[in-house]
Amino acid sequence: MRDAPSISVLVPVWNGVADGGGRLRAAFESLFAQCGTAQAPLPSLEIIAVDDGSDDGTPAVLDELARADGRLRIVRVPHGGIARALNAGLDAARGEFIARMDADDVAHPQRLARQAAHLRQQPELDVSASRVRFGGDARTAYGFAHYVDWQNSLCSHEEMARNRFRDTPVCHPSAMFRRSAVARFGGYADGDFAEDWELWLRWFHAGARMEKLLEELLVWNDPPGRLTRTDARYADAANDALRARWLARHLRRQGLERVWVLGAGRVARRRLAPLWDEGIEPAAFIDIDPHKIGRQVPLRAGDARRVPVLSRQALPPPGTGLLLNALTAHGAAEEAAAWLKGAGYAPEDWLLV
């Protein structure tokens, strides 16, 4: 048997040739073309394509690609979804470092070398991710493009940890992590949630350290069939329940069961409704709309319990309570963050959710 590689790249694939196989080939060819520099030489690698029960031309294209580069190994499993496919890839992986990529993205030629060097230079890190370049049309997919910009703005461990309850702060296909991190924090969970956000929330909660390289080392494409667009596990209700589960655990760890919520609108209240099921209680909803201030609003739709809507001046003083910034209108959360800073609230006094 050949010596174990330093890096195992996991690429799950399911029916990946809807466009004739062009994206699939481009993704793997970008991995075949990986190279290093004098400062960051390319370690040995294996590429593991996990064919998740494809019933189109994907198996034939993968076989063709494996003949072109012997570093590609194909693991075939019955169709069971991305979490099961990724765990099958983890079971097959032999590398010290595990890199992720999707079968419709493109890696920068030095991506793997730079991330492996990053992890070796900082042994306290469990995950090295990177900024990414949006590969779609920003005019027709403005929301996704804005989301990429937001992710790219969070590079330090502290920035990602503070923002993890708003949305997933790490582009999963850009990540490389230590095999030892999987042993410590667990692999992919399969359930009614986005498997990548669940992984990062669980790992952050367990104390994992993460950091992003400032370079854009992946083109994150946005095809119409991307799971985030088509799979119910990525819908708002599933994300809201996942956020609530881990946010409640985070709050209880700090001895908190009561919070103040910035944002009294219906969207903010709907998104936070699962948090109350976890045993957390809202002291009040805070708003700047004079038509809302002074009202009592339902804890959730159809609920007989009422929660007061108060002005920002009714917030507890800095250092005496936790505030959840749940504003959803474009730019509103950022405006509230600036107001909180100006009013003397420290970063540990509030969370963006």
Coordinates of C-alpha atoms in Angstrom, one line a residue:
M1 CA 0.0 0.0 0.0
R2 CA 1.2 3.5 -0.8
D3 CA 2.2 5.8 2.0
A4 CA -0.8 7.7 3.5
P5 CA -1.2 11.2 1.8
S6 CA -1.0 14.4 3.9
I7 CA -4.3 15.8 2.5
S8 CA -7.6 14.0 1.7
V9 CA -10.0 16.1 -0.4
L10 CA -13.6 15.1 0.0
V11 CA -15.9 15.8 -3.0
P12 CA -19.5 14.5 -2.7
V13 CA -21.2 14.1 -6.1
W14 CA -24.8 13.3 -6.9
N15 CA -26.1 13.5 -10.5
G16 CA -23.5 16.0 -11.4
V17 CA -23.7 16.1 -15.2
A18 CA -26.9 18.1 -15.8
D19 CA -24.7 20.6 -17.8
G20 CA -23.0 17.8 -19.7
G21 CA -20.3 17.3 -17.0
G22 CA -18.5 20.6 -17.6
R23 CA -18.6 21.8 -14.1
L24 CA -17.7 18.4 -12.7
R25 CA -14.7 18.1 -14.9
A26 CA -13.6 21.7 -14.1
A27 CA -13.8 21.1 -10.3
F28 CA -11.6 18.0 -10.4
E29 CA -9.2 19.4 -12.9
S30 CA -8.7 22.4 -10.6
L31 CA -7.6 19.8 -7.9
F32 CA -5.4 17.9 -10.3
A33 CA -3.6 21.2 -11.1
Q34 CA -2.8 22.0 -7.4
C35 CA 0.7 23.3 -6.9
G36 CA 2.9 24.9 -4.2
T37 CA 5.5 27.5 -3.7
A38 CA 8.9 27.6 -2.0
Q39 CA 7.2 28.9 1.1
A40 CA 4.3 26.5 1.0
P41 CA 5.1 23.3 -1.0
L42 CA 2.2 21.1 -2.0
P43 CA 1.9 18.1 0.3
S44 CA 0.9 14.7 -1.0
L45 CA -2.8 14.4 -1.5
E46 CA -5.6 12.1 -2.4
I47 CA -8.9 13.2 -3.9
I48 CA -12.0 11.2 -2.8
A49 CA -15.1 11.5 -4.9
V50 CA -18.1 10.1 -3.1
D51 CA -20.7 9.1 -5.7
D52 CA -23.9 9.4 -3.7
G53 CA -25.9 6.9 -5.8
S54 CA -25.9 8.9 -9.0
D55 CA -28.2 7.5 -11.7
D56 CA -27.1 9.8 -14.6
G57 CA -23.7 9.9 -16.4
T58 CA -21.7 10.9 -13.3
P59 CA -20.2 7.5 -12.7
A60 CA -18.7 7.4 -16.2
V61 CA -17.3 10.9 -15.9
L62 CA -15.7 10.0 -12.6
D63 CA -14.2 6.9 -14.0
E64 CA -12.7 8.9 -16.9
L65 CA -11.3 11.5 -14.4
A66 CA -9.8 8.7 -12.3
R67 CA -8.0 7.3 -15.3
A68 CA -6.6 10.8 -16.0
D69 CA -5.1 11.2 -12.4
G70 CA -4.4 8.3 -10.1
R71 CA -4.8 10.5 -7.0
L72 CA -8.6 10.3 -7.5
R73 CA -10.3 7.5 -5.6
I74 CA -14.0 6.9 -6.1
V75 CA -16.2 5.7 -3.2
R76 CA -19.7 4.6 -4.3
V77 CA -22.5 4.6 -1.8
P78 CA -26.3 4.2 -2.1
H79 CA -28.1 7.6 -2.3
G80 CA -28.5 8.9 1.2
G81 CA -27.7 12.6 1.1
I82 CA -24.7 14.8 1.6
A83 CA -24.0 14.1 5.3
R84 CA -23.9 10.4 4.8
A85 CA -21.8 10.8 1.7
L86 CA -19.3 13.0 3.6
N87 CA -19.1 10.5 6.5
A88 CA -18.3 7.8 4.0
G89 CA -15.6 10.0 2.6
L90 CA -14.2 10.6 6.1
D91 CA -14.1 6.8 6.7
A92 CA -12.1 6.4 3.5
A93 CA -9.8 9.3 4.0
R94 CA -6.2 8.7 5.1
G95 CA -4.8 12.2 5.3
E96 CA -3.7 14.2 8.3
F97 CA -5.7 17.1 6.9
I98 CA -9.2 16.9 5.4
A99 CA -10.2 19.4 2.7
R100 CA -13.7 20.0 1.5
M101 CA -14.9 21.0 -2.0
D102 CA -18.1 20.7 -4.0
A103 CA -18.3 19.2 -7.4
D104 CA -19.3 22.5 -9.0
D105 CA -16.7 24.8 -7.5
V106 CA -13.1 25.6 -8.6
A107 CA -10.0 25.7 -6.4
H108 CA -7.2 28.2 -6.7
P109 CA -4.0 26.4 -7.8
Q110 CA -2.3 27.0 -4.5
R111 CA -5.3 26.5 -2.2
L112 CA -4.4 23.2 -0.7
A113 CA -0.7 24.1 -0.2
R114 CA -1.5 27.4 1.5
Q115 CA -4.1 25.9 3.9
A116 CA -1.9 23.0 4.9
A117 CA 0.9 25.5 5.6
H118 CA -1.5 27.6 7.6
L119 CA -2.5 24.6 9.8
R120 CA 1.1 23.5 10.3
Q121 CA 2.2 27.1 11.2
Q122 CA -0.6 27.4 13.8
P123 CA -1.0 24.1 15.6
E124 CA -3.7 25.6 17.8
L125 CA -6.0 25.9 14.7
D126 CA -8.5 23.2 14.0
V127 CA -9.9 24.7 10.7
S128 CA -8.3 26.7 8.0
A129 CA -10.8 28.3 5.6
S130 CA -10.5 31.1 3.1
R131 CA -12.3 33.9 1.5
V132 CA -14.1 32.9 -1.7
R133 CA -15.0 34.5 -5.0
F134 CA -18.7 34.4 -6.0
G135 CA -19.1 32.5 -9.2
G136 CA -22.7 33.5 -10.0
D137 CA -24.4 36.6 -11.5
A138 CA -24.5 39.2 -8.7
R139 CA -27.4 41.0 -10.5
T140 CA -29.8 38.0 -10.5
A141 CA -28.5 36.4 -7.3
Y142 CA -28.0 39.5 -5.2
G143 CA -28.9 37.8 -2.0
F144 CA -26.3 35.0 -2.4
A145 CA -23.7 37.5 -3.5
H146 CA -24.3 39.7 -0.4
Y147 CA -24.0 36.5 1.7
V148 CA -20.6 35.8 0.2
D149 CA -19.5 39.3 0.9
W150 CA -20.7 38.9 4.5
Q151 CA -18.8 35.6 4.9
N152 CA -15.6 37.2 3.4
S153 CA -15.8 40.0 6.0
L154 CA -15.3 37.4 8.8
C155 CA -11.8 36.1 8.9
S156 CA -10.6 35.9 12.5
H157 CA -11.8 33.2 14.9
E158 CA -13.4 35.9 17.1
E159 CA -15.3 37.4 14.2
M160 CA -16.6 34.0 13.0
A161 CA -17.5 32.9 16.5
R162 CA -19.5 36.1 17.3
N163 CA -21.5 35.9 14.0
R164 CA -22.1 32.1 14.0
F165 CA -25.8 32.5 15.1
R166 CA -26.7 34.8 12.2
D167 CA -25.7 32.3 9.5
T168 CA -22.9 29.9 8.8
P169 CA -19.7 32.1 8.9
V170 CA -17.5 29.6 7.0
C171 CA -17.9 28.6 3.4
H172 CA -17.9 24.8 3.8
P173 CA -16.3 23.9 0.4
S174 CA -13.4 26.3 1.3
A175 CA -12.5 24.5 4.5
M176 CA -9.6 22.3 5.5
F177 CA -9.5 20.7 9.0
R178 CA -7.4 18.3 10.9
R179 CA -8.4 14.7 11.1
S180 CA -7.8 15.0 14.8
A181 CA -10.6 17.6 15.0
V182 CA -13.1 15.1 13.6
A183 CA -12.0 12.7 16.4
R184 CA -12.5 15.4 19.0
F185 CA -15.7 17.1 17.8
G186 CA -17.4 14.5 15.7
G187 CA -18.2 14.2 12.0
Y188 CA -21.3 15.2 10.0
A189 CA -24.7 14.8 11.6
D190 CA -27.6 13.8 9.4
G191 CA -30.9 15.4 10.1
D192 CA -33.4 18.2 9.3
F193 CA -30.8 20.9 9.1
A194 CA -27.9 22.2 7.0
E195 CA -25.0 19.8 7.7
D196 CA -22.3 22.4 7.4
W197 CA -23.9 25.0 9.7
E198 CA -24.6 22.3 12.3
L199 CA -21.0 21.1 12.1
W200 CA -19.6 24.6 12.7
L201 CA -22.0 25.4 15.5
R202 CA -21.2 22.2 17.2
W203 CA -17.4 22.6 16.8
F204 CA -17.5 26.2 17.9
H205 CA -19.5 25.2 21.0
A206 CA -16.9 22.5 21.8
G207 CA -14.0 24.9 21.6
A208 CA -12.7 24.4 18.0
R209 CA -10.4 27.2 16.7
M210 CA -11.0 28.5 13.1
E211 CA -9.4 31.1 10.9
K212 CA -9.6 32.2 7.3
L213 CA -6.8 33.1 5.0
L214 CA -7.4 36.5 3.4
E215 CA -6.9 35.2 -0.2
E216 CA -9.9 34.0 -2.3
L217 CA -8.9 30.4 -2.7
L218 CA -12.1 29.0 -4.2
V219 CA -14.7 30.1 -6.8
W220 CA -18.0 29.3 -5.1
N221 CA -20.4 28.7 -8.0
D222 CA -24.2 29.1 -7.7
P223 CA -25.9 26.7 -10.1
P224 CA -29.7 26.4 -10.0
G225 CA -29.5 22.9 -8.5
R226 CA -27.4 23.9 -5.5
L227 CA -28.7 22.2 -2.4
T228 CA -29.1 25.5 -0.5
R229 CA -31.8 26.3 -3.2
T230 CA -33.5 23.0 -3.5
D231 CA -33.2 21.0 -0.2
A232 CA -35.8 21.6 2.5
R233 CA -33.0 21.2 5.1
Y234 CA -31.8 24.6 4.1
A235 CA -35.1 26.3 4.4
D236 CA -35.7 29.1 6.9
A237 CA -37.7 26.9 9.3
A238 CA -34.9 24.3 9.5
N239 CA -32.3 27.0 9.9
D240 CA -34.3 28.7 12.7
A241 CA -34.6 25.5 14.7
L242 CA -30.9 24.8 14.3
R243 CA -29.9 28.3 15.4
A244 CA -32.2 28.1 18.4
R245 CA -30.8 24.8 19.6
W246 CA -27.2 25.9 19.7
L247 CA -27.9 29.5 20.8
A248 CA -29.9 28.2 23.8
R249 CA -26.9 25.9 24.7
H250 CA -24.6 28.9 24.4
L251 CA -26.8 31.1 26.6
R252 CA -27.4 28.4 29.3
R253 CA -23.6 27.8 29.4
Q254 CA -23.4 31.5 30.6
G255 CA -26.2 31.1 33.0
L256 CA -28.6 33.1 30.9
E257 CA -32.3 32.2 30.4
R258 CA -33.7 35.7 29.7
V259 CA -32.7 38.1 26.8
W260 CA -33.7 41.4 25.3
V261 CA -34.5 41.2 21.5
L262 CA -33.7 44.1 19.2
G263 CA -36.4 43.8 16.5
A264 CA -40.2 43.5 17.1
G265 CA -41.1 42.8 13.4
R266 CA -42.9 39.6 12.4
V267 CA -39.9 38.1 10.6
A268 CA -37.6 38.6 13.6
R269 CA -40.2 37.1 16.0
R270 CA -40.9 34.1 13.7
R271 CA -37.2 33.3 13.3
L272 CA -36.6 33.4 17.1
A273 CA -39.8 31.5 18.0
P274 CA -37.9 28.1 18.3
L275 CA -35.6 29.7 20.9
W276 CA -38.5 30.1 23.3
D277 CA -39.2 26.3 22.9
E278 CA -35.7 25.8 24.2
G279 CA -36.5 27.4 27.5
I280 CA -35.1 30.9 26.8
E281 CA -37.4 33.8 27.7
P282 CA -37.7 37.2 26.0
A283 CA -37.8 40.1 28.5
A284 CA -39.0 42.5 25.8
F285 CA -38.8 43.2 22.1
I286 CA -37.0 46.5 21.4
D287 CA -37.9 48.7 18.5
I288 CA -37.5 52.3 17.1
D289 CA -40.9 52.4 15.4
P290 CA -43.2 54.6 17.5
H291 CA -46.2 52.7 16.2
K292 CA -44.9 49.5 17.8
I293 CA -43.5 50.9 21.0
G294 CA -45.9 50.4 24.0
R295 CA -47.7 47.5 22.4
Q296 CA -47.9 43.9 23.6
V297 CA -47.2 41.4 20.9
P298 CA -47.7 37.6 20.8
L299 CA -44.7 35.5 21.8
R300 CA -45.4 33.7 18.5
A301 CA -48.2 33.5 16.0
G302 CA -51.4 32.3 17.8
D303 CA -49.8 32.4 21.2
A304 CA -51.8 33.9 24.1
R305 CA -48.7 35.1 25.9
R306 CA -47.7 38.7 25.2
V307 CA -44.3 40.4 25.3
P308 CA -43.9 44.2 25.6
V309 CA -42.4 46.3 22.8
L310 CA -40.1 48.9 24.3
S311 CA -37.8 51.7 23.1
R312 CA -34.0 51.4 23.1
Q313 CA -33.9 53.6 26.1
A314 CA -35.5 50.8 28.1
L315 CA -32.6 48.4 27.5
P316 CA -30.7 47.3 30.6
P317 CA -27.4 49.2 31.2
P318 CA -24.3 47.8 29.5
G319 CA -23.0 44.7 31.3
T320 CA -26.3 43.8 33.0
G321 CA -28.0 41.7 30.4
L322 CA -27.6 40.0 27.0
L323 CA -29.2 41.6 23.9
L324 CA -30.0 39.7 20.7
N325 CA -29.7 41.8 17.6
A326 CA -32.4 40.1 15.4
L327 CA -33.1 42.9 13.0
T328 CA -33.7 41.6 9.4
A329 CA -34.2 44.6 7.1
H330 CA -31.3 45.4 4.9
G331 CA -28.7 47.4 6.9
A332 CA -30.9 47.5 10.1
A333 CA -28.7 45.1 12.1
E334 CA -25.6 47.1 11.2
E335 CA -27.2 50.3 12.2
A336 CA -28.2 48.8 15.6
A337 CA -24.7 47.5 16.1
A338 CA -23.3 51.0 15.6
W339 CA -25.9 52.4 18.0
L340 CA -25.0 49.8 20.6
K341 CA -21.3 50.6 20.4
G342 CA -22.1 54.3 20.7
A343 CA -24.3 53.7 23.7
G344 CA -21.4 51.9 25.5
Y345 CA -22.4 48.3 25.0
A346 CA -19.3 46.0 24.7
P347 CA -19.2 43.1 22.2
E348 CA -19.9 40.6 25.0
D349 CA -23.2 42.4 25.8
W350 CA -25.0 41.4 22.6
L351 CA -25.1 38.8 19.8
L352 CA -26.1 39.1 16.1
V353 CA -28.8 36.5 15.5

